GROMACS .gro file of C-alpha atoms in nm:
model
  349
    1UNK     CA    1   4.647  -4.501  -0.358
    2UNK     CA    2   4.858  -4.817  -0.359
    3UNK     CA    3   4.899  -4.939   0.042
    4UNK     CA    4   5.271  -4.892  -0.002
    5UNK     CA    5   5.240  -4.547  -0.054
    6UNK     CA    6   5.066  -4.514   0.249
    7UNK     CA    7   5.241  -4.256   0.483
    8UNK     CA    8   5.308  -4.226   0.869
    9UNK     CA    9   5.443  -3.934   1.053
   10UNK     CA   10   5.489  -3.804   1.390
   11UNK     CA   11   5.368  -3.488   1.518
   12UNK     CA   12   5.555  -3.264   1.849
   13UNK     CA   13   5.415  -2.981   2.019
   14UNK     CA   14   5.796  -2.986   2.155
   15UNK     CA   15   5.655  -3.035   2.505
   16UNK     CA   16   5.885  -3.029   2.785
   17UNK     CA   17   6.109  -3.457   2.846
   18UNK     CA   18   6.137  -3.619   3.147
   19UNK     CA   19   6.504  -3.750   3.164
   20UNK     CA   20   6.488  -4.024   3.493
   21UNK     CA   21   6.367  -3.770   3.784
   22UNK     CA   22   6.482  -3.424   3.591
   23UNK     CA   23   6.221  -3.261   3.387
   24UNK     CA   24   6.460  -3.144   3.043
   25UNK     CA   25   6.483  -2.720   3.003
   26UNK     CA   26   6.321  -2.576   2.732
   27UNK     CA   27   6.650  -2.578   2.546
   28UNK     CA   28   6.727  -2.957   2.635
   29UNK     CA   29   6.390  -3.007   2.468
   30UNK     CA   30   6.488  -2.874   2.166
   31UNK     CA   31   6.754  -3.065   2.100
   32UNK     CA   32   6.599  -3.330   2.210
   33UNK     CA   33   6.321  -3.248   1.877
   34UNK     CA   34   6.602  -3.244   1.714
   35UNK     CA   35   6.751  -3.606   1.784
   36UNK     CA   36   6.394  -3.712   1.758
   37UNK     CA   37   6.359  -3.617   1.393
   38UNK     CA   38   6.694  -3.767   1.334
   39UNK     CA   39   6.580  -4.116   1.462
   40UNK     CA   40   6.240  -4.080   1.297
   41UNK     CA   41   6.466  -4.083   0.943
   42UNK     CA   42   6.650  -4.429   1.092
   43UNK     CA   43   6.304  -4.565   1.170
   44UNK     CA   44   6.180  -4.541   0.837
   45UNK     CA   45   5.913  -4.302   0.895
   46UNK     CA   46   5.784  -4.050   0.608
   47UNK     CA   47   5.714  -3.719   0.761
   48UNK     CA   48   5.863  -3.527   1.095
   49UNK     CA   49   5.629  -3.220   1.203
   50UNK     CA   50   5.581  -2.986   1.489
   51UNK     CA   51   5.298  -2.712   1.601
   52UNK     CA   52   5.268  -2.365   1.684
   53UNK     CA   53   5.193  -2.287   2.050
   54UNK     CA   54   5.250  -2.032   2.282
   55UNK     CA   55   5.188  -2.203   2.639
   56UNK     CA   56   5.402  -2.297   2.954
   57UNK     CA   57   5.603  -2.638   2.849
   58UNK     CA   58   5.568  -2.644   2.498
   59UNK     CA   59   5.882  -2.526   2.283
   60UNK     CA   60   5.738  -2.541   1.926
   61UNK     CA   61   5.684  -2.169   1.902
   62UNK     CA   62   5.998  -2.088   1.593
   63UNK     CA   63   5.886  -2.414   1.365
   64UNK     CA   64   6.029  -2.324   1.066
   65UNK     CA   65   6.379  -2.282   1.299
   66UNK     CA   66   6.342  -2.624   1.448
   67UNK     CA   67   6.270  -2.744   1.085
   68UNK     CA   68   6.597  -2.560   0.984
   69UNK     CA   69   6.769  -2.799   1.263
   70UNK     CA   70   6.611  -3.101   1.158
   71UNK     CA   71   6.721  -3.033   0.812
   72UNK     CA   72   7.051  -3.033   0.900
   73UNK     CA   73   7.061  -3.329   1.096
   74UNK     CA   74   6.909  -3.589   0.838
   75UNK     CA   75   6.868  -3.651   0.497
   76UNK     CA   76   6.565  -3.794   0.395
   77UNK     CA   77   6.267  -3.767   0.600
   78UNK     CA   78   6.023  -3.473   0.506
   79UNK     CA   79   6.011  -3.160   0.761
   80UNK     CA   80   5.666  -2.991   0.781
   81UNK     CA   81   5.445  -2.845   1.093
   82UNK     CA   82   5.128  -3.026   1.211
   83UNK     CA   83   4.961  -2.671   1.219
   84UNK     CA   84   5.091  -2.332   1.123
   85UNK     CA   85   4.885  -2.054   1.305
   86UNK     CA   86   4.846  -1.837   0.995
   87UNK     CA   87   4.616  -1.643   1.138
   88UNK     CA   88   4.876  -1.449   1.385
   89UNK     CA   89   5.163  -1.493   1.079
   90UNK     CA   90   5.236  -1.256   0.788
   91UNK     CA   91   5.249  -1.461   0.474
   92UNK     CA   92   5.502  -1.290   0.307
   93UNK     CA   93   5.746  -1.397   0.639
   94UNK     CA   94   5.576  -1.746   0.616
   95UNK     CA   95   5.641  -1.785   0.258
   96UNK     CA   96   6.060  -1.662   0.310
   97UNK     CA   97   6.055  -1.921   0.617
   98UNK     CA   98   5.957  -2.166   0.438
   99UNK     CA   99   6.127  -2.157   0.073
  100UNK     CA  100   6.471  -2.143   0.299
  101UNK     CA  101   6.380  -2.414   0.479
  102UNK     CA  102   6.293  -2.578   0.169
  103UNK     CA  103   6.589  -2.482  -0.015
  104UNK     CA  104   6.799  -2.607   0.316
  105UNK     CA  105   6.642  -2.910   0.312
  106UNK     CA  106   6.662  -2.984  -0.036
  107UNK     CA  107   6.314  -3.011  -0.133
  108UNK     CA  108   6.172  -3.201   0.207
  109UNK     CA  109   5.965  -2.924   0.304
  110UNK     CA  110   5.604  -2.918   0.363
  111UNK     CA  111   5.333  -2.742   0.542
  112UNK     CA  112   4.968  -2.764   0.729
  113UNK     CA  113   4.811  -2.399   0.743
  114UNK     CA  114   4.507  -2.378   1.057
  115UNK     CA  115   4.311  -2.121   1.214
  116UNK     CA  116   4.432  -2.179   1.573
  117UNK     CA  117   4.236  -2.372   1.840
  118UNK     CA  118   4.426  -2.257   2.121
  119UNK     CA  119   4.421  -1.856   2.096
  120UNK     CA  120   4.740  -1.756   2.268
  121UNK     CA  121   4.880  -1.579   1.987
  122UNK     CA  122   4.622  -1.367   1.909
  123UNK     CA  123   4.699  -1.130   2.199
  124UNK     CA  124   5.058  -1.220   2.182
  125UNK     CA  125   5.115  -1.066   1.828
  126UNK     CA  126   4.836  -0.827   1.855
  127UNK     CA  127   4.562  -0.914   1.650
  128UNK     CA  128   4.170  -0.923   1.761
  129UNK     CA  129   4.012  -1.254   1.820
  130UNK     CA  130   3.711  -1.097   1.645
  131UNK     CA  131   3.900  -1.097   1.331
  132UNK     CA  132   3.952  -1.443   1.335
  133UNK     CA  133   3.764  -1.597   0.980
  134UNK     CA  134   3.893  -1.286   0.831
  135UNK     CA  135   4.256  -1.296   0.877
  136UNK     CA  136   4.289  -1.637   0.790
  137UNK     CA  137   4.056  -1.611   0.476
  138UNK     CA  138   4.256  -1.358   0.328
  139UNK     CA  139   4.610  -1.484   0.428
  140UNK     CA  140   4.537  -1.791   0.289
  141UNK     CA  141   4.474  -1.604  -0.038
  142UNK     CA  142   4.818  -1.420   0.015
  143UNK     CA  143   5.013  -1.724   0.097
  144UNK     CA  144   4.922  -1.934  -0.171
  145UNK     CA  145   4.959  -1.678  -0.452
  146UNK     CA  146   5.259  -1.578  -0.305
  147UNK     CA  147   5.335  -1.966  -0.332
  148UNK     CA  148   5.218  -1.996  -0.732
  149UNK     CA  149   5.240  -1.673  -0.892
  150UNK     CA  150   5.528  -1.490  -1.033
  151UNK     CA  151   5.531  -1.157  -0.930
  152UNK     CA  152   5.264  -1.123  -0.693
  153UNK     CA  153   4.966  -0.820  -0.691
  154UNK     CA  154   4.768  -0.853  -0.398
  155UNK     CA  155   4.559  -0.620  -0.172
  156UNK     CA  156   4.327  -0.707   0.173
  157UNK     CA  157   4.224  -0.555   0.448
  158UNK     CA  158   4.456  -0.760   0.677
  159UNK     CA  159   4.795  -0.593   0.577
  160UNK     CA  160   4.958  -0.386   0.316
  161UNK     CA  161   4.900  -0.468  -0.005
  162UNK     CA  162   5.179  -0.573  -0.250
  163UNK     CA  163   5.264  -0.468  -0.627
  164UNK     CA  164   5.455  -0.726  -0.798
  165UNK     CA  165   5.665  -0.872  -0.539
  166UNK     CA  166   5.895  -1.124  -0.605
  167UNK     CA  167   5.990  -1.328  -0.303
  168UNK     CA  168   6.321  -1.458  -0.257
  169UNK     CA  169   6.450  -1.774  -0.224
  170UNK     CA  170   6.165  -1.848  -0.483
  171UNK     CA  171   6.021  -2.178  -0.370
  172UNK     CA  172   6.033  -2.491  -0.587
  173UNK     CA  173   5.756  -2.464  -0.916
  174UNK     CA  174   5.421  -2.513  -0.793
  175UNK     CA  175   5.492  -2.461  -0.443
  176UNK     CA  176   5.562  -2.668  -0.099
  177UNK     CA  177   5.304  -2.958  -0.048
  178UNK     CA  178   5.044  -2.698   0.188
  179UNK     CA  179   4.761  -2.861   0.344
  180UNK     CA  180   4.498  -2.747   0.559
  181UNK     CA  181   4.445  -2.882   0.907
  182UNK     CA  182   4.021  -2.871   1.030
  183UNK     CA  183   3.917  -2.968   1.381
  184UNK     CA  184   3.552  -3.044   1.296
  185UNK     CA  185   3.421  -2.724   1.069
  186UNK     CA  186   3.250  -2.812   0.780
  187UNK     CA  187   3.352  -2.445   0.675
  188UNK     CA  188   3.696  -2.522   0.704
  189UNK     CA  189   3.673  -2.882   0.485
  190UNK     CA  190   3.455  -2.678   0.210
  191UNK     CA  191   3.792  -2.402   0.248
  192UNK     CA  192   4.043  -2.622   0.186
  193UNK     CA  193   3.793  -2.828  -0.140
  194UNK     CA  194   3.773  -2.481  -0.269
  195UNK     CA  195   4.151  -2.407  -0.340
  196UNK     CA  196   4.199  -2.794  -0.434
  197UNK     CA  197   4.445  -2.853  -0.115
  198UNK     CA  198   4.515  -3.165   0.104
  199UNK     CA  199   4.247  -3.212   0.412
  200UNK     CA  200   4.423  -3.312   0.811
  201UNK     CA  201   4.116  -3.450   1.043
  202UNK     CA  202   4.282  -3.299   1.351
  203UNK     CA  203   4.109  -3.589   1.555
  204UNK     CA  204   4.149  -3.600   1.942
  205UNK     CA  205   3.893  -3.730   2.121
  206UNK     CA  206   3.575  -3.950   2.002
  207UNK     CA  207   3.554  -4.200   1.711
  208UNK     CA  208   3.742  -4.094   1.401
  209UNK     CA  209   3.473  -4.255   1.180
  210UNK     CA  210   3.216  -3.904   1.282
  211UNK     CA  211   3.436  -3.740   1.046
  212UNK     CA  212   3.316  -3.946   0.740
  213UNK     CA  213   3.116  -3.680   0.680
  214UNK     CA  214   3.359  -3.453   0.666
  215UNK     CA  215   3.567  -3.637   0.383
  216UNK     CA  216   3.227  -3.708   0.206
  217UNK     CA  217   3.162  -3.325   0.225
  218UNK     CA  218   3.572  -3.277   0.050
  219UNK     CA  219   3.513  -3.468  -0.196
  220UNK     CA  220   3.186  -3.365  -0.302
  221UNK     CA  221   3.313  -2.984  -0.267
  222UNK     CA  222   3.643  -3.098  -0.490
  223UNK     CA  223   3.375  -3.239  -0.747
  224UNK     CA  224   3.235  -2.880  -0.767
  225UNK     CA  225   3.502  -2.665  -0.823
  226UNK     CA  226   3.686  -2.888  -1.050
  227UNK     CA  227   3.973  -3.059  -0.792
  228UNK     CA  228   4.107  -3.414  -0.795
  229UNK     CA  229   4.124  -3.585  -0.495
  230UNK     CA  230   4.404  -3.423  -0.300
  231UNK     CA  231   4.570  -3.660   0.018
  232UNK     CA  232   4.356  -3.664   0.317
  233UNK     CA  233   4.534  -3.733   0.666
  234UNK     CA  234   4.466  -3.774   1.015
  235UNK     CA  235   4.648  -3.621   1.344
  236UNK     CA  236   4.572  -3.820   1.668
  237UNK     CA  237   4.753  -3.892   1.986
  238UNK     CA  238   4.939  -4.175   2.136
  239UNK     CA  239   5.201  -4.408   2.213
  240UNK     CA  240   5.346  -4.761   2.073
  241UNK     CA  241   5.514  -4.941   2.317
  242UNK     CA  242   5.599  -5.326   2.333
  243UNK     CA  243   5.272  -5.482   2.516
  244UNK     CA  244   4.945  -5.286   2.528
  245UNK     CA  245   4.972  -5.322   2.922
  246UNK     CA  246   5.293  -5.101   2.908
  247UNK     CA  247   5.135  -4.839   2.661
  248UNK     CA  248   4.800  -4.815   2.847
  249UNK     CA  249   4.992  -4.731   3.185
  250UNK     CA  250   5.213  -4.511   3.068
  251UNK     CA  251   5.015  -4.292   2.869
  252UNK     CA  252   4.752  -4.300   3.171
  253UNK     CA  253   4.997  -4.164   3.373
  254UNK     CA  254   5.096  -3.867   3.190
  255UNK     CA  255   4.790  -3.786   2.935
  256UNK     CA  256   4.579  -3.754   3.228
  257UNK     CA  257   4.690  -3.439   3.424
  258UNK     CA  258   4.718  -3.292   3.069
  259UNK     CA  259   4.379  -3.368   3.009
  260UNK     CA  260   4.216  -3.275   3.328
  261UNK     CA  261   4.404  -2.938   3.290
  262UNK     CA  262   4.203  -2.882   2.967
  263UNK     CA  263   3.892  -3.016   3.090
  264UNK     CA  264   3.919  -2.721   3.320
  265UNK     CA  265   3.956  -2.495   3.042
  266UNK     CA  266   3.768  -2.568   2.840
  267UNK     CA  267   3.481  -2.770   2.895
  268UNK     CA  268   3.564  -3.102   2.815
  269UNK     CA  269   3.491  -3.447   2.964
  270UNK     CA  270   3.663  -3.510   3.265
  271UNK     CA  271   3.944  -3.770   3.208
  272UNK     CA  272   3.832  -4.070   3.401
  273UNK     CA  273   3.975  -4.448   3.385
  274UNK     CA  274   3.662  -4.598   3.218
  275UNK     CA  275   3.662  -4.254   2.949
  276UNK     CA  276   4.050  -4.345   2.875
  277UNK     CA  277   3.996  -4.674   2.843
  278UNK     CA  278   3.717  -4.611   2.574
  279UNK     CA  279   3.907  -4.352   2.363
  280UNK     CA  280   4.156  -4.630   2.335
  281UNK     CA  281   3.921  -4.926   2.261
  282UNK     CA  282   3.717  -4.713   2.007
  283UNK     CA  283   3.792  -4.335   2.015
  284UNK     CA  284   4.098  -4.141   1.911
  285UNK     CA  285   4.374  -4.224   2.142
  286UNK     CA  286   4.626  -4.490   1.966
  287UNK     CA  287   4.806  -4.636   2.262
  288UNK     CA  288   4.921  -4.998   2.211
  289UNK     CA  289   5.160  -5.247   2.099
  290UNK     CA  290   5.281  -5.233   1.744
  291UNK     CA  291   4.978  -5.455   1.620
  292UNK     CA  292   4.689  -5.282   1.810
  293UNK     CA  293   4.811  -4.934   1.680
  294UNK     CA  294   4.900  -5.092   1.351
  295UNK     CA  295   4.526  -5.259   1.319
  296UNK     CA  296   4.362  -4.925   1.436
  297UNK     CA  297   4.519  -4.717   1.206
  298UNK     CA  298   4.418  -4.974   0.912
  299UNK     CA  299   4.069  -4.926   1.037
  300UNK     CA  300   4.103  -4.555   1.024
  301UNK     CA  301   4.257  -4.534   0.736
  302UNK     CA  302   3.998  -4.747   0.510
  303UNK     CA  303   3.700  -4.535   0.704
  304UNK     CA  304   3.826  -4.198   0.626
  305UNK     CA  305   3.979  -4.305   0.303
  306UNK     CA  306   4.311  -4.173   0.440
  307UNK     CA  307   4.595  -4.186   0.261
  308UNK     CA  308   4.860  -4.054   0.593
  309UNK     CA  309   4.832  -4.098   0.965
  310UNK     CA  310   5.048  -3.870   1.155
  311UNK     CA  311   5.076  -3.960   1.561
  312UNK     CA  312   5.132  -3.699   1.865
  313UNK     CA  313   5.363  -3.903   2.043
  314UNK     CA  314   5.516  -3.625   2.317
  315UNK     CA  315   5.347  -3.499   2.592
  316UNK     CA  316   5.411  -3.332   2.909
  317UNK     CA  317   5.689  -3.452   3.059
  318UNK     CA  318   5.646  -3.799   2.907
  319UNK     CA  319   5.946  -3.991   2.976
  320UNK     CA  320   6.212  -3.931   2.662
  321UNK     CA  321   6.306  -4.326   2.686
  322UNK     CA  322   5.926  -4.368   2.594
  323UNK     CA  323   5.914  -4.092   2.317
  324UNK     CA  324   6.223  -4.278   2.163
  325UNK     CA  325   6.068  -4.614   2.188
  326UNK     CA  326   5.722  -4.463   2.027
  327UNK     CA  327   5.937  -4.373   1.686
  328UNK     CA  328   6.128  -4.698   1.666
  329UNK     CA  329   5.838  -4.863   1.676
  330UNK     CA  330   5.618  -4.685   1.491
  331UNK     CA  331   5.844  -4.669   1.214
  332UNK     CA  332   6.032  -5.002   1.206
  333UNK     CA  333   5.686  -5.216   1.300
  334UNK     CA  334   5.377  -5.019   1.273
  335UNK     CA  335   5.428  -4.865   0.962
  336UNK     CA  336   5.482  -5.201   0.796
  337UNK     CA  337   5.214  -5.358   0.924
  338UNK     CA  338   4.979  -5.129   0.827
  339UNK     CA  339   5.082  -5.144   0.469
  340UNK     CA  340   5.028  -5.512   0.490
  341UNK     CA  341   4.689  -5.493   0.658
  342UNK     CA  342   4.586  -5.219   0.358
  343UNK     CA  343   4.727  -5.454   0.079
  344UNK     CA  344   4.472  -5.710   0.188
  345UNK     CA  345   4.210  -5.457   0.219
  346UNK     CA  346   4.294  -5.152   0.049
  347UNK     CA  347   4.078  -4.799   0.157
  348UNK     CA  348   3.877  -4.632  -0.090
  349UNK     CA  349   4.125  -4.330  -0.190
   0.00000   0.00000   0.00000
């Protein structure tokens, strides 16, 4: 992959703005997603995404209607989700959602397919936890012959089975670009080499260079079954803002309640200075000025032989002056730099 080809994007789990002293409503927030992707396209960046959740704060639960938004609003940039819970989703829906948006969008559309680690909608849309490998193994099967065939037989033991369905609006030939997104299974990476589609390292805490492994494990799998080498990305969190100083304190101030709050949950480290200060130095958190997140990145990028890095930039009630200032400058001076750092030493892809 040539190093101007190289891709950024940002990633929003639509979680509730700050706005001075008043904390933005769930529907000011999704506006506010929506003037976000807008001035991601002015920045220059390559790819605007949001998740899937179901919990107090965050307002990415309708993606594919945010996306719709978006869409509407810009011109350019490509619209995808930095994970799509199919799990809890019925394919058939999926694939509809996703073809319009496509169509809307005039080819922009894109998507990264996971099996959930938060567990809210489970419960929420009724299906067992204990059925978890299961749904997703066979609604992946659904989704993506529903995305290449033409009409579409199909039977499983996760919903009703289908006799030459036709799905309309009929997505583009061969399909929206559908990745899957793995947060450390080896099961998952082998998944995803198996059907020949693109890998995202969900990364978000430790050094990104314990997933080698992972990508050697891809590629070796793609080897097997008879794949090319398909992108491979990376989804961490962070902020760019104009000195390191700045970023470090800011982030600090509002990653860290976030973080103790899961570290409740479920089991993690508890989020102390010295911890923070690490996962910036070395680990997964890429908070800095435009050159610190630029060179990190770069490092990232050759390790994992990555060919996009997509950043988290919005969490709770992170101030929306310092969301906007993230995507200007990731866009108008990390992005460029990177390319330059990876021109003097490309990756491996």
């Amino acid at each position: 992959m040539a190093a101007a080809d190289f891709e950024l994007g940002l990633n929003s789990f639509g979680e509730v703005a700050t706005d001075g002293d008043r904390t933005l409503s769930d529907a000011e927030t999704v506006r506010l997603l929506v003037d976000e992707a807008r001035l991601a396209e002015s920045a220059g960046i390559d790819v605007f995404s949001v998740g899937e959740h179901y919990r107090e704060g965050h307002n990415d639960s309708a993606a594919p209607v945010l996306l719709a938004a978006a869409a509407t609003a810009t011109e350019r940039i490509r619209l995808g989700t930095s994970v799509t819970v199919l799990s809890t989703n019925d394919p058939v829906r999926l694939y509809h959602e996703f073809s319009t948006l496509d169509a809307v969008s005039n080819g922009r559309a894109q998507l990264i397919l996971g099996r959930a680690s938060a567990t809210e909608s489970f419960p929420l849309f009724g299906y067992d936890i204990a059925d978890y490998e299961r749904l997703f193994e066979e609604k992946l099967d659904l989704f993506l012959r529903l995305r290449q065939d033409e009409p579409v037989t199909w039977s499983g033991t996760v919903r009703s089975p289908l006799t030459a369905q036709r799905p309309h609006p009929r997505m583009r030939a061969g399909g929206i670009p559908t990745w899957i997104g793995v947060g450390g299974s080896p099961n998952s990476v082998i998944r995803a080499a198996r059907h020949g589609l693109p890998l995202m390292l969900a990364i978000i805490g430790g050094r990104p260079q314990r997933f080698a492994g992972h990508v050697d494990l891809y590629t070796r799998a793609l080897e097997q079954f008879g794949h090319t080498l398909p992108p491979i990305g990376q989804h961490s969190l962070g902020l760019v803002a104009d000195t390191d100083e700045e970023a470090v304190e800011t982030w600090w101030r509002y990653w860290q309640p976030v973080a103790a709050a899961l570290a409740a949950e479920r089991g993690f480290y508890k989020p102390d200075r010295a911890r923070y200060e690490a996962e910036i130095d070395h680990g997964a958190l890429f908070v800095g000025s435009p050159e610190t997140v630029a060179q990190k990145i770069a490092t990232v990028a050759r390790d994992l032989r990555l060919s996009r890095f997509d950043l988290k930039y919005d969490i709770m009630h992170l101030p929306r002056e310092a969301r906007a200032r993230t995507i200007h400058l990731l866009g108008s001076a990390v992005a460029p730099r990177v390319r330059e750092l990876l021109a003097k030493e490309p990756n491996n892809v």
